[in-house]
Tab-separated table of C-alpha atoms and ligand atoms in Angstrom:
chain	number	residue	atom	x	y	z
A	1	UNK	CA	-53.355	131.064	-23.232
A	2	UNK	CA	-50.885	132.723	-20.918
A	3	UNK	CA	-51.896	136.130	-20.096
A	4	UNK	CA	-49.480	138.547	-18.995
A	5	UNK	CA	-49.433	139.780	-15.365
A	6	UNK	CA	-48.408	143.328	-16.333
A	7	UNK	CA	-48.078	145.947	-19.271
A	8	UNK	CA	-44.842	146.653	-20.622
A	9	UNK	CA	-45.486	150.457	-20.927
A	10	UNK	CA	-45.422	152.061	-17.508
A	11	UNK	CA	-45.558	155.188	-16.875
A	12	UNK	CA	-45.547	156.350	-13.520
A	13	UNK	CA	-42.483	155.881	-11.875
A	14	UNK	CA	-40.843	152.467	-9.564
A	15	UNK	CA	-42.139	153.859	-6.312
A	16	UNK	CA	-45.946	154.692	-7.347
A	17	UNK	CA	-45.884	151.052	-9.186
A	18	UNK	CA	-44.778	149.325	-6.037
A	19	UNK	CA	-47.422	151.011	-3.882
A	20	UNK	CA	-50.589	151.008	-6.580
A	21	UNK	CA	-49.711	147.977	-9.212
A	22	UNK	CA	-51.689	144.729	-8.121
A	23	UNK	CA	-52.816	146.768	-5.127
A	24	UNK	CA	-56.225	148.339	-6.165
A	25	UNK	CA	-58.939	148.637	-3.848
A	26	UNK	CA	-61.176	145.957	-3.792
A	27	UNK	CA	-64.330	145.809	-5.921
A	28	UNK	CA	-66.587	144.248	-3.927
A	29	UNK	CA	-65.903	146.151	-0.308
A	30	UNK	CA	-63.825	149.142	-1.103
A	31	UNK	CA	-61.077	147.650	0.946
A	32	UNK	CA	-57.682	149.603	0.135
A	33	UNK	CA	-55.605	146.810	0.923
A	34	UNK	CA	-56.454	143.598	-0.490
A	35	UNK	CA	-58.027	140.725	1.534
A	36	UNK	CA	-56.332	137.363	2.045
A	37	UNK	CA	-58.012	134.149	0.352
A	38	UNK	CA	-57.327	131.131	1.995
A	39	UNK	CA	-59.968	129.276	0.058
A	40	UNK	CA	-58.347	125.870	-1.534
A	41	UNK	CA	-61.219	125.471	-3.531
A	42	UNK	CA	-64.162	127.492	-5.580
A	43	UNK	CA	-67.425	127.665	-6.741
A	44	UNK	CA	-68.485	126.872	-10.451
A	45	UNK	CA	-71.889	127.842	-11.439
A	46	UNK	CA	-71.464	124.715	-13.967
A	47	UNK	CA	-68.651	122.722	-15.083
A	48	UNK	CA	-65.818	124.993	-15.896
A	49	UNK	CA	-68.061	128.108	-15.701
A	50	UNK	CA	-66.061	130.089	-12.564
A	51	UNK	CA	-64.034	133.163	-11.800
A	52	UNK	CA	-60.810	132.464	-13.154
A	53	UNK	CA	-60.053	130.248	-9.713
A	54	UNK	CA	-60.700	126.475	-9.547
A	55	UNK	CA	-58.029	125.484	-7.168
A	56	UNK	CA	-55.295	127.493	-5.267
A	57	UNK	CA	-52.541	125.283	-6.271
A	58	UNK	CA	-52.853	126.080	-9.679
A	59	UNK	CA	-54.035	130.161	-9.047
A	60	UNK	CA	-55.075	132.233	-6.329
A	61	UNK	CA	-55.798	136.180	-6.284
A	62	UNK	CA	-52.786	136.909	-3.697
A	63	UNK	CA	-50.491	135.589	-5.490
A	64	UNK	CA	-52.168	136.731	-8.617
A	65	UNK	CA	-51.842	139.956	-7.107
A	66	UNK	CA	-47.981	139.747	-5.985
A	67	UNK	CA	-47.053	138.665	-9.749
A	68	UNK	CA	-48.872	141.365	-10.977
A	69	UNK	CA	-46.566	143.671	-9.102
A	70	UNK	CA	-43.283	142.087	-9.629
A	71	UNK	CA	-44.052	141.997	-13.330
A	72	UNK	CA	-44.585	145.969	-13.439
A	73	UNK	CA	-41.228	146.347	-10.810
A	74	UNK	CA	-38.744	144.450	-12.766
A	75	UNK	CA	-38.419	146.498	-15.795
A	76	UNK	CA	-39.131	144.758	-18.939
A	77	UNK	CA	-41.178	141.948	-17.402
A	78	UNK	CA	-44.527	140.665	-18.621
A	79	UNK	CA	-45.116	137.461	-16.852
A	80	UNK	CA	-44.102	136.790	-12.834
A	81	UNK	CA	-44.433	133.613	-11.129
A	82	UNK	CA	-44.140	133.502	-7.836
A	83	UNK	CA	-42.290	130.327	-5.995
A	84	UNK	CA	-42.595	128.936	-2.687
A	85	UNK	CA	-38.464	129.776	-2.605
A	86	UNK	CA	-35.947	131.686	-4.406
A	87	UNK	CA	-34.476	127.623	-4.425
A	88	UNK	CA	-37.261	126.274	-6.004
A	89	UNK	CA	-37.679	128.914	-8.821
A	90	UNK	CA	-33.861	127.647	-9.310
A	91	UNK	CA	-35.338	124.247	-9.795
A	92	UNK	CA	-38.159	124.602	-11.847
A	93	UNK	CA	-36.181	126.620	-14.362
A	94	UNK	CA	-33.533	124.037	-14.908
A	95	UNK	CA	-36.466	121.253	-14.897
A	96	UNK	CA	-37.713	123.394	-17.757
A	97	UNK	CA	-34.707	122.820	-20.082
A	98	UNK	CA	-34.974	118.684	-19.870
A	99	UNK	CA	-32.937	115.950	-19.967
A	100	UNK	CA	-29.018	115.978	-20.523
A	101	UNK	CA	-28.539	119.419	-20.730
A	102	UNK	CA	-25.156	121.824	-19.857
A	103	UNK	CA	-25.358	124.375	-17.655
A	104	UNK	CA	-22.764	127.145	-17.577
A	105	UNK	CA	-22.217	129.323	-14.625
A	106	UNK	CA	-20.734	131.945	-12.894
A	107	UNK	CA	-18.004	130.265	-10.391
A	108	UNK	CA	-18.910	132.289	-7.409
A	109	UNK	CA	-22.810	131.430	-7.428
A	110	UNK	CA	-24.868	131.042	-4.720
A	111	UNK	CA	-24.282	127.370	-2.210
A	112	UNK	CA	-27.883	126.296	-2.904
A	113	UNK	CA	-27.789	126.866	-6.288
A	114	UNK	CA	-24.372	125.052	-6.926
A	115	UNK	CA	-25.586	122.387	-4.490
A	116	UNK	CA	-28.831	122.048	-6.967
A	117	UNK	CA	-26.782	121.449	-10.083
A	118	UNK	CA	-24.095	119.503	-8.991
A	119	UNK	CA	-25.594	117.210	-6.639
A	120	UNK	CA	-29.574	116.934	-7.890
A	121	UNK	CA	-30.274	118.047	-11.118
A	122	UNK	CA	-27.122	115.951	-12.415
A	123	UNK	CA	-28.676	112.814	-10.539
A	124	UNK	CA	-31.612	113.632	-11.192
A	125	UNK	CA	-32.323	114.800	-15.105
A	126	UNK	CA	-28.240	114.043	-16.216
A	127	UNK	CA	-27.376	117.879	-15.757
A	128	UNK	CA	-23.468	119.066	-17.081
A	129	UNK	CA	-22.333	121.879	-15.238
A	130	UNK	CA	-19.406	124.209	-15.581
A	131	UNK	CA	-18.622	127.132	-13.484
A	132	UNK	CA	-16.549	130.011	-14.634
A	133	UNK	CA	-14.879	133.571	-13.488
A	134	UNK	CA	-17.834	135.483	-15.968
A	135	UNK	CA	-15.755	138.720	-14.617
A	136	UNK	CA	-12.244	137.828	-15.514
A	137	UNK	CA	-12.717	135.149	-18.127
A	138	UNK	CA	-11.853	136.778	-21.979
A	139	UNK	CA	-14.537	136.146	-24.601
A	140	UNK	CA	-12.413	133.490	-25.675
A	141	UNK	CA	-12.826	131.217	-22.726
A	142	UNK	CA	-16.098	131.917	-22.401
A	143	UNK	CA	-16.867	130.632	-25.780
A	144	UNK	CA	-14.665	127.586	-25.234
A	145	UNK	CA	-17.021	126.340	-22.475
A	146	UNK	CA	-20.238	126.637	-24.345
A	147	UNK	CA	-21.128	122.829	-25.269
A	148	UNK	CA	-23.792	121.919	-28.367
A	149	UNK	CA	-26.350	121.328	-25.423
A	150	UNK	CA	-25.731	124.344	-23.326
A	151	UNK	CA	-29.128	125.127	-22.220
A	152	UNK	CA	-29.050	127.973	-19.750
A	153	UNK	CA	-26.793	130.563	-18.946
A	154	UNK	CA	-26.593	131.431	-14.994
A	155	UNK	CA	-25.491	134.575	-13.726
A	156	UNK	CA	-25.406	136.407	-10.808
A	157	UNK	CA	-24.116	140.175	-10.264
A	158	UNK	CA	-23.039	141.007	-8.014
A	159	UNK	CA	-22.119	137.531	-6.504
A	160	UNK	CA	-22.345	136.257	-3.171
A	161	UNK	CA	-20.888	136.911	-0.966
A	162	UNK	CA	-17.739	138.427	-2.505
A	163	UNK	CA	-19.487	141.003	-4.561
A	164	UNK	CA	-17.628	140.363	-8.074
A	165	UNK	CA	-19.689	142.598	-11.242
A	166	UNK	CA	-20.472	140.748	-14.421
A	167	UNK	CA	-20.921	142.746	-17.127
A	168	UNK	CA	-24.295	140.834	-18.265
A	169	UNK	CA	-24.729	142.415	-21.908
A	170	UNK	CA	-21.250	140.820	-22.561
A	171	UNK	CA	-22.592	137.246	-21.552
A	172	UNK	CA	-25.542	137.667	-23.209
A	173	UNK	CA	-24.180	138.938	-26.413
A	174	UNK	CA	-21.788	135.673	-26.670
A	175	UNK	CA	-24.838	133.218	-25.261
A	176	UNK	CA	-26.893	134.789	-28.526
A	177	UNK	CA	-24.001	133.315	-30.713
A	178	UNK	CA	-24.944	130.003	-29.657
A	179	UNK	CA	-26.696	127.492	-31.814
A	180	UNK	CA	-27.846	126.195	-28.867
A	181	UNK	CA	-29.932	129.209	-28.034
A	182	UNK	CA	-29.186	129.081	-24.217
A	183	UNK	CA	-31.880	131.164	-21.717
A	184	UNK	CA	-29.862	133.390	-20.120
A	185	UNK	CA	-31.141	133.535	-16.587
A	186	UNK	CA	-29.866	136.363	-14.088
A	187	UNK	CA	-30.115	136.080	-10.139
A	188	UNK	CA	-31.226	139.374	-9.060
A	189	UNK	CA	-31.964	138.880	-5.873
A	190	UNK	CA	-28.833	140.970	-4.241
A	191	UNK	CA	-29.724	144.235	-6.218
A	192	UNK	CA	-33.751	143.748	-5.941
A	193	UNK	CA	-35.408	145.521	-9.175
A	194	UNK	CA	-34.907	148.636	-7.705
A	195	UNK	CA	-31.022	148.828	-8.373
A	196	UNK	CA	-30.558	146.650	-11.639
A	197	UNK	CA	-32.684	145.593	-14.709
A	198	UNK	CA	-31.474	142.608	-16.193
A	199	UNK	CA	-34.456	141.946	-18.742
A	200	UNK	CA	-33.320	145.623	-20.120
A	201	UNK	CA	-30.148	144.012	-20.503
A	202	UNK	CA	-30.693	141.210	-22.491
A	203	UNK	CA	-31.325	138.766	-19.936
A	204	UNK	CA	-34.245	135.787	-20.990
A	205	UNK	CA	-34.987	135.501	-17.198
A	206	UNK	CA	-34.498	137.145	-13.838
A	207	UNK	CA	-35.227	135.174	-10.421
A	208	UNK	CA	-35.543	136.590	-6.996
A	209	UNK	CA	-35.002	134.821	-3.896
A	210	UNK	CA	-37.877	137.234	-2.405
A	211	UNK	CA	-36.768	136.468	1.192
A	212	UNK	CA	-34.152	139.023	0.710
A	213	UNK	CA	-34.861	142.694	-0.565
A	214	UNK	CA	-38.231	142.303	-1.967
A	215	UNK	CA	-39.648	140.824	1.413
A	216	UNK	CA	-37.468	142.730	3.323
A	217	UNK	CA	-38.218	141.996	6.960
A	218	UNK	CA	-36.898	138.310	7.213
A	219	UNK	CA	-40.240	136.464	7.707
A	220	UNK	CA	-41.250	135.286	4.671
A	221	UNK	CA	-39.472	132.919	1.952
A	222	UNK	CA	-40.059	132.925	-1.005
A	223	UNK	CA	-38.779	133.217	-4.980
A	224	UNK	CA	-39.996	134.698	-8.143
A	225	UNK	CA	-39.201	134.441	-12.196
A	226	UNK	CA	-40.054	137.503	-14.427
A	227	UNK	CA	-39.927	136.946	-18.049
A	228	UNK	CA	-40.236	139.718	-21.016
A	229	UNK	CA	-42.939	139.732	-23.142
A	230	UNK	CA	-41.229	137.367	-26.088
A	231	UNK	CA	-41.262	134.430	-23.409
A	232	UNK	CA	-44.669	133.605	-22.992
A	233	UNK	CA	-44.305	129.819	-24.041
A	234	UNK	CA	-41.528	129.277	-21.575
A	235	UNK	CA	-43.288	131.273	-18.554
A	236	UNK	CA	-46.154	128.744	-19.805
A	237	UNK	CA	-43.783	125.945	-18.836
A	238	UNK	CA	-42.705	127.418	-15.732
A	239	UNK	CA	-46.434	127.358	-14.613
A	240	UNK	CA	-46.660	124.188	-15.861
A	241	UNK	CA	-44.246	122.674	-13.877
A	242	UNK	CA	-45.009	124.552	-10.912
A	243	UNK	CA	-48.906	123.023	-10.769
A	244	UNK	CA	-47.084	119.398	-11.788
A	245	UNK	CA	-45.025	119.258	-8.624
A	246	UNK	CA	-46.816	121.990	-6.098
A	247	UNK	CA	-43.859	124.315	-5.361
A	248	UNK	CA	-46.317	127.376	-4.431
A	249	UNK	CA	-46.389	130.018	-1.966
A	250	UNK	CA	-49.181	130.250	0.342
A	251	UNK	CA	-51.808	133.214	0.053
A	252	UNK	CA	-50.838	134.747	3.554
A	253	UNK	CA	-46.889	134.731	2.222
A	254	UNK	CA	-47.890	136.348	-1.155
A	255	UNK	CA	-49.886	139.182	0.781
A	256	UNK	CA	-46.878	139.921	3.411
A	257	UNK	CA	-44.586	139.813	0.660
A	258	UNK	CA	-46.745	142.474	-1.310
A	259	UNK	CA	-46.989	144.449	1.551
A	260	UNK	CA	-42.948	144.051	1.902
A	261	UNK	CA	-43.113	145.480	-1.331
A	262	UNK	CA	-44.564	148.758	-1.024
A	263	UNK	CA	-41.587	150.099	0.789
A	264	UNK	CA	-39.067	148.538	-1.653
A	265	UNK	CA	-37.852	151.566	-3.124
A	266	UNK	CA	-37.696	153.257	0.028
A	267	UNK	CA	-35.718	150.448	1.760
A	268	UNK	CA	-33.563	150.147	-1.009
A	269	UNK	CA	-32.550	153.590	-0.376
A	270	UNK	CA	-32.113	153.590	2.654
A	271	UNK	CA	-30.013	150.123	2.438
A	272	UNK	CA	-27.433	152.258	-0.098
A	273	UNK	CA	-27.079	155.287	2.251
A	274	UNK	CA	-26.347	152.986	5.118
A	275	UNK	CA	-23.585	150.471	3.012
A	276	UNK	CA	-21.920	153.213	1.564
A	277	UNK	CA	-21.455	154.819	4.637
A	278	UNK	CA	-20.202	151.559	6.204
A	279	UNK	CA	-17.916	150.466	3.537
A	280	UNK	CA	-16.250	153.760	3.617
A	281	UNK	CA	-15.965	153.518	7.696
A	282	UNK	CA	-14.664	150.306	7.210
A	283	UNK	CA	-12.503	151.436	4.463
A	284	UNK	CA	-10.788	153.822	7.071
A	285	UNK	CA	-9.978	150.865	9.321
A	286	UNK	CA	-6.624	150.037	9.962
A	287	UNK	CA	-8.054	146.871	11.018
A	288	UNK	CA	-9.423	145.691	7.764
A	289	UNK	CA	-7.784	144.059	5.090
A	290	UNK	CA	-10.072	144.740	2.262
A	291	UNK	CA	-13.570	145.958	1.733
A	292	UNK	CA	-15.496	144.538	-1.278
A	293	UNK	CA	-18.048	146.776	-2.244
A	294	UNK	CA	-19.166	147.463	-5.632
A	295	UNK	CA	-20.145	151.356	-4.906
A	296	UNK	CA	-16.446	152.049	-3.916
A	297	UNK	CA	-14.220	153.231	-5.885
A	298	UNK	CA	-12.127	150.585	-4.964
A	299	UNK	CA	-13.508	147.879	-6.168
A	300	UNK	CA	-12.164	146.517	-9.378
A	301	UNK	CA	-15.753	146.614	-11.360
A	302	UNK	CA	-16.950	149.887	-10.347
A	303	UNK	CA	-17.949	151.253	-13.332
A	304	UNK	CA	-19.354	147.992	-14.275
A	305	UNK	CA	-21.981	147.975	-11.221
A	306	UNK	CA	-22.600	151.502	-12.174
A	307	UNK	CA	-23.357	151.571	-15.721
A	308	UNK	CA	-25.919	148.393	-15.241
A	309	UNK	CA	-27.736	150.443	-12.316
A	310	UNK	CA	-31.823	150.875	-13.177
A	311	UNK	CA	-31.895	154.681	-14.800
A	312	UNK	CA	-33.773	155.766	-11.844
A	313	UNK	CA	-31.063	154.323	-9.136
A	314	UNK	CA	-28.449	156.135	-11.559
A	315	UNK	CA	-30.187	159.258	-10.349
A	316	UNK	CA	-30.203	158.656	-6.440
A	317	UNK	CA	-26.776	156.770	-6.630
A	318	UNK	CA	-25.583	159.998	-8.215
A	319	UNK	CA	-27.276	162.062	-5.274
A	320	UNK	CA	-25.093	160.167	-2.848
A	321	UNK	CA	-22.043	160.789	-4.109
A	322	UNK	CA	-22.615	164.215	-4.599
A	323	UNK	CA	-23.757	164.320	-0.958
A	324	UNK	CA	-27.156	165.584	-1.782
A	325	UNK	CA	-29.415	162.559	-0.058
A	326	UNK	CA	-31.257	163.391	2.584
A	327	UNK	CA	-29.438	160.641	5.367
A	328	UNK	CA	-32.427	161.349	7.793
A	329	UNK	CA	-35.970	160.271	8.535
A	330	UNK	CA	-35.631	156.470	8.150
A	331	UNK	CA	-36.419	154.093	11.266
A	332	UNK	CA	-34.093	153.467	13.640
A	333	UNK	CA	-34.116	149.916	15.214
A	334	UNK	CA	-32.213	149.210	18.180
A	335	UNK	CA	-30.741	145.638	17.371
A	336	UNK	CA	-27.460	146.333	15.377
A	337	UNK	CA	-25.624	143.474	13.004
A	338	UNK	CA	-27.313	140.310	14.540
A	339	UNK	CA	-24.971	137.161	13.900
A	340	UNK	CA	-27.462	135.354	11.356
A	341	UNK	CA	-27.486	133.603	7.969
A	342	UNK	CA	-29.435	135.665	4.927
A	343	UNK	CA	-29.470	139.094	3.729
A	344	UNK	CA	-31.526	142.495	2.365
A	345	UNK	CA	-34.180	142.561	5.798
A	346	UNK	CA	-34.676	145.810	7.423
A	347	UNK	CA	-32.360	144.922	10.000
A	348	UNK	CA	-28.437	144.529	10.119
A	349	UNK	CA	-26.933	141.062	9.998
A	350	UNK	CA	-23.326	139.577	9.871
A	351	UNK	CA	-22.104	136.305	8.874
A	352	UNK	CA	-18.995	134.463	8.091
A	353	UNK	CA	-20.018	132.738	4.703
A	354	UNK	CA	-17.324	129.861	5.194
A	355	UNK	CA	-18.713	128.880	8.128
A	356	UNK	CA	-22.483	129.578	7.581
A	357	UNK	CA	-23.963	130.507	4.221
A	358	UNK	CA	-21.190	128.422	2.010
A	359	UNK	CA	-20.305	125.630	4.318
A	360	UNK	CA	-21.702	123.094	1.832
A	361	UNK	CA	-19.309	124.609	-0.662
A	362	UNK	CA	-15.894	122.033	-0.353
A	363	UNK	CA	-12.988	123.934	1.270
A	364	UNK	CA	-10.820	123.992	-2.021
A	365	UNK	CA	-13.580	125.570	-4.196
A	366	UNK	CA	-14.263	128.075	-1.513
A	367	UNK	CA	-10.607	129.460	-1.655
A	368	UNK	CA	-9.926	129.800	-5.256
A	369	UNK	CA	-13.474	131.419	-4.967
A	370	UNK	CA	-11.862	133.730	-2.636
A	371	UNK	CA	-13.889	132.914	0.121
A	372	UNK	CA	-11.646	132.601	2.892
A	373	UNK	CA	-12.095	131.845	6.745
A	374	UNK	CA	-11.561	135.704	7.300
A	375	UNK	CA	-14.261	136.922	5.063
A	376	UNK	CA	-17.353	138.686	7.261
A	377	UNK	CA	-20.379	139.103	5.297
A	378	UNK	CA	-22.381	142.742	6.215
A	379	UNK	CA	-26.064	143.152	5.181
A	380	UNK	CA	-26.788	146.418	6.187
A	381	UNK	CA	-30.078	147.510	7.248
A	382	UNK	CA	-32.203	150.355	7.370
A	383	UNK	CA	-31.236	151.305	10.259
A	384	UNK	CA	-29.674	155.062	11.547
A	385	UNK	CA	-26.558	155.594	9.130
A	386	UNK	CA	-24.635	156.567	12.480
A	387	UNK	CA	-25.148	154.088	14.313
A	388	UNK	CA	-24.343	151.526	12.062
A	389	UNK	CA	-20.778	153.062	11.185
A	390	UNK	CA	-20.653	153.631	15.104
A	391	UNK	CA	-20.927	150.081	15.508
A	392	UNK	CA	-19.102	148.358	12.894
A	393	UNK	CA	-16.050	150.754	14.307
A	394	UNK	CA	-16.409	149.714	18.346
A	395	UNK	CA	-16.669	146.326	16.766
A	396	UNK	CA	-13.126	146.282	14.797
A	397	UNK	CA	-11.799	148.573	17.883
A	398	UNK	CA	-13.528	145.601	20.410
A	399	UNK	CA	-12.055	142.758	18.285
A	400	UNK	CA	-8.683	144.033	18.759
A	401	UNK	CA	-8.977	144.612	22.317
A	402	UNK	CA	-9.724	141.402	22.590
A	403	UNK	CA	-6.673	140.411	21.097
A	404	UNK	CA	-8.100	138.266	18.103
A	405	UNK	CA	-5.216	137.859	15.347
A	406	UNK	CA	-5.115	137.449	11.789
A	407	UNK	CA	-2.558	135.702	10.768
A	408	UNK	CA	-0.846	138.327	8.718
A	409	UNK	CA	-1.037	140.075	12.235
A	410	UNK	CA	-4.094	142.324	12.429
A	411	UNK	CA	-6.648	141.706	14.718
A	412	UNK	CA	-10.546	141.051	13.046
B	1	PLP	C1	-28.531	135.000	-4.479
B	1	PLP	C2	-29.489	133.979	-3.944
B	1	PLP	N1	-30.249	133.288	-4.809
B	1	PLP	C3	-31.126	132.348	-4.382
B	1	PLP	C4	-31.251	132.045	-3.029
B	1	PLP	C5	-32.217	130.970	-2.608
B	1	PLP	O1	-33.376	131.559	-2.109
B	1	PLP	P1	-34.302	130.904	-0.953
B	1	PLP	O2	-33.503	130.912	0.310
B	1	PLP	O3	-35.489	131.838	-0.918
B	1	PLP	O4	-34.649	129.535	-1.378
B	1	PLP	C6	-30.478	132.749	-2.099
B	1	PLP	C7	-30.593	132.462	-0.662
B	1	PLP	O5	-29.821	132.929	0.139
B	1	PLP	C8	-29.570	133.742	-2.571
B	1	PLP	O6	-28.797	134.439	-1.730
C-alpha cells in the first residue's frame, strides 16, 4: 500500500509547515533537528518483522522526512518522492508512461529536459515528441497536436530562461478532453511552492529540480515529484521505478535539503524584493533592450503570472507593489552576480543561456525560441536590495565604457 507522506488539510500556514512538517523532535533523544542515517542496511527481529526500513535504496528516514515536507509545501500534494536530480525525476516520469508514447511540450522547456526526450527516451522506449508555444498557441492548435497516444503533458511556467507564462488551467482543461487521458506534469522548479500551486490548478504532477529554490544555497542536487491524493497508483510506480534503477538521493543530501527548506518562504521573499527591484533598475537602463520579467507590468503575461500566484504570495506580492514590504533585515553577502550556470541559491548569479545553460539546444531552435546571443540570464539572490540594483547599474554603465556593442548599437 502506498501511504501518503502528508495530509491534505493543513492548517497552519506555508512558513510554520516548512519549519515543523517532517521536522519533529526526535523520539528517542529529544533532538530538535533530526539526525542523519547513513545506515544501508537494518535490523529485523525475524524475517520481515522491522521498522519500516530494510534497505536505504528502497527507504530511509531522511528522505522519508524531506518527502514528508515537500508533500505538506506544495499545496495539494499527498505523496513526494524525492530524486537524486530534478533530471532524473524527468526520467522516471516519462519511464512511467511506457513504450511508444507522445509527449507534448512547451517549446521553450528546459535543455536537459528536451535533450531527455529527443535524444534518450526516443532511443530508448520509442518516445514522439512535439514542442509547442503553450502561451501563444489558440486552443485550436493545441488540440491539433494531441496524438491517440499522447501520454503526458509537459509544462513549465514560467520558462527558462525567457520567462514566457502559461496559463496551466487552460492546458489542463484541453489535456482532460483527451481520450488519451494524458498526466499533465508541471515543472515548478522556477517559482518553488512558495509562489505557484500547480496541483491546485489542475496539474496530475509537479517536479522540482530541488537544486534551485528549495535547496537554495547551490550545494546540493537534487529533484522531487508531488502528486495529489487521487494519484496514489502512479506515485506507486514512480517508487517503483525509482528502487528498479537506484536514482536516489543520499541521506546527508535529503537532510541539507530539509534544512534548505526551512528558510524557503523567507528566501523566496527576499528573492521577489530583490528581482523586482532589479528588473525595474534595469528597466530604467538606456542600455537594455528588453527586460523579461513576469512581475512587470511589461511583460506580455502579467496578469497571467499573477492570477496563478499561491493565495498567500498574492498577499506579499500585493505588499510590494503597494510598497508596504519591509526591504530590510535579510543577509547581505558580499559576492554580487557570480558568472555561473543554475539558478534560485542565496547568492546572485548571471549567465548567458546560449552559451551556457542551452548550448546543447541547436542554434536554429534557440532563435525562434527567442534565445538569442544577447540574452543575460539574472538569478537574483538574497542579497541587500541596494546593492544588487547598485551593481547591475555600474555593470551596464562598465559595459559601455568598455565599449562593447550590440549590433543595433547599444553597448551590453
Ligand atoms: C526548470 C528546470 N527543470 C529541471 C532541471 C534539472 O534539474 P537537475 O539539474 O537537478 O537535474 C533544471 C536544471 O537546471 C531546471 O532549470
Amino acid at each position: 500500500m502506498t501511504i501518503p507522506n502528508s495530509q491534505p488539510s493543513q492548517i497552519n500556514g506555508f512558513g510554520t509547515r516548512a519549519v515543523h512538517v517532517g521536522s519533529e523532535p526526535n523520539a528517542e533523544t529529544g533532538a530538535v533537528i533530526p539526525p542523519i542515517s547513513l545506515s544501508t542496511t537494518y535490523k529485523q527481529d525475524g524475517v520481515g518483522n522491522h521498522k519500516g526500513y530494510e534497505y536505504s535504496r528502497s527507504g530511509n528516514p531522511n528522505r522519508d522526512a524531506l518527502e514528508t515536507t515537500l508533500a505538506s509545501l506544495e499545496a495539494g500534494g499527498a505523496y513526494a518522492i524525492a530524486f537524486s536530480s530534478g533530471s532524473a525525476t524527468t526520467a522516471t516520469i516519462v519511464q512511467a508512461v511506457g513504450p511508444n508514447a507522445h509527449v507534448l511540450s512547451v517549446n521553450d522547456v528546459y535543455g536537459g529536459t528536451f535533450r531527455y526526450f529527443k535524444r534518450v527516451a526516443s532511443e530508448t522506449q520509442g518516445l514522439e515528441s512535439t514542442f509547442l508555444d503553450f502561451e501563444n498557441a489558440d486552443d485550436d492548435a493545441i488540440l491539433a497536436a494531441f496524438q491517440p497516444n499522447t501520454k503526458l503533458v509537459w509544462i513549465e511556467s514560467p520558462t527558462n530562461p525567457t520567462l514566457r507564462v502559461v496559463d496551466i488551467p487552460r492546458i489542463v482543461s484541453l489535456a482532460r478532453s483527451q481520450p488519451s487521458r494524458p498526466f499533465v506534469v508541471v515543472d515548478n522548479t522556477f517559482l518553488s511552492p512558495f509562489y505557484q500551486s500547480p496541483l491546485l490548478l489542475g496539474a496530475d504532477v509537479v517536479i522540482h529540480s530541488l537544486t534551485k529554490y528549495i535547496n537554495g544555497h547551490s550545494d546540493v542536487v537534487m529533484g522531487a515529484a508531488i502528486l495529489p491524493p487521487h494519484h496514489a497508483a502512479l506515485s506507486q510506480t514512480l517508487r517503483f521505478l525509482q528502487n528498479a534503477h537506484g536514482a536516489i538521493p543520499s541521506p546527508y543530501d535529503c537532510w541539507l535539503v530539509q534544512r534548505g527548506t526551512k528558510t524557503l518562504h523567507l528566501r523566496m521573499k527576499a528573492h521577489g524584493v530583490n528581482a523586482l527591484q532589479v528588473a525595474q533598475a534595469l528597466e530604467r537602463s538606456p542600455w537594455v533592450d528588453e527586460v523579461i520579467y513576469p512581475g512587470l507590468p511589461s511583460h506580455p503575461r502579467n496578469t497571467v503570472a499573477y492570477r496563478q500566484l499561491a493565495p498567500h504570495a498574492k498577499r506579499f506580492v500585493d505588499g510590494l507593489q503597494d510598497g508596504q514590504e519591509d526591504q530590510g533585515g535579510f543577509p547581505c553577502a558580499t559576492r554580487l552576480f557570480t558568472l555561473a550556470e543554475s539558478l534560485g541559491g542565496v547568492e546572485s548569479l548571471a549567465e548567458l543561456p546560449a552559451q551556457m545553460t542551452h548550448a546543447t539546444i541547436p542554434e536554429a531552435e534557440r532563435a525562434m525560441l527567442g534565445i538569442g546571443d544577447n540574452l543575460i540570464r539574472l538569478s537574483v539572490g538574497v542579497e541587500e536590495t541596494e546593492d544588487l540594483v547598485r551593481d547591475v547599474e555600474q555593470a551596464l554603465e562598465a559595459a559601455v565604457a568598455g565599449g562593447v556593442k550590440r549590433k543595433n548599437g547599444n553597448a551590453y
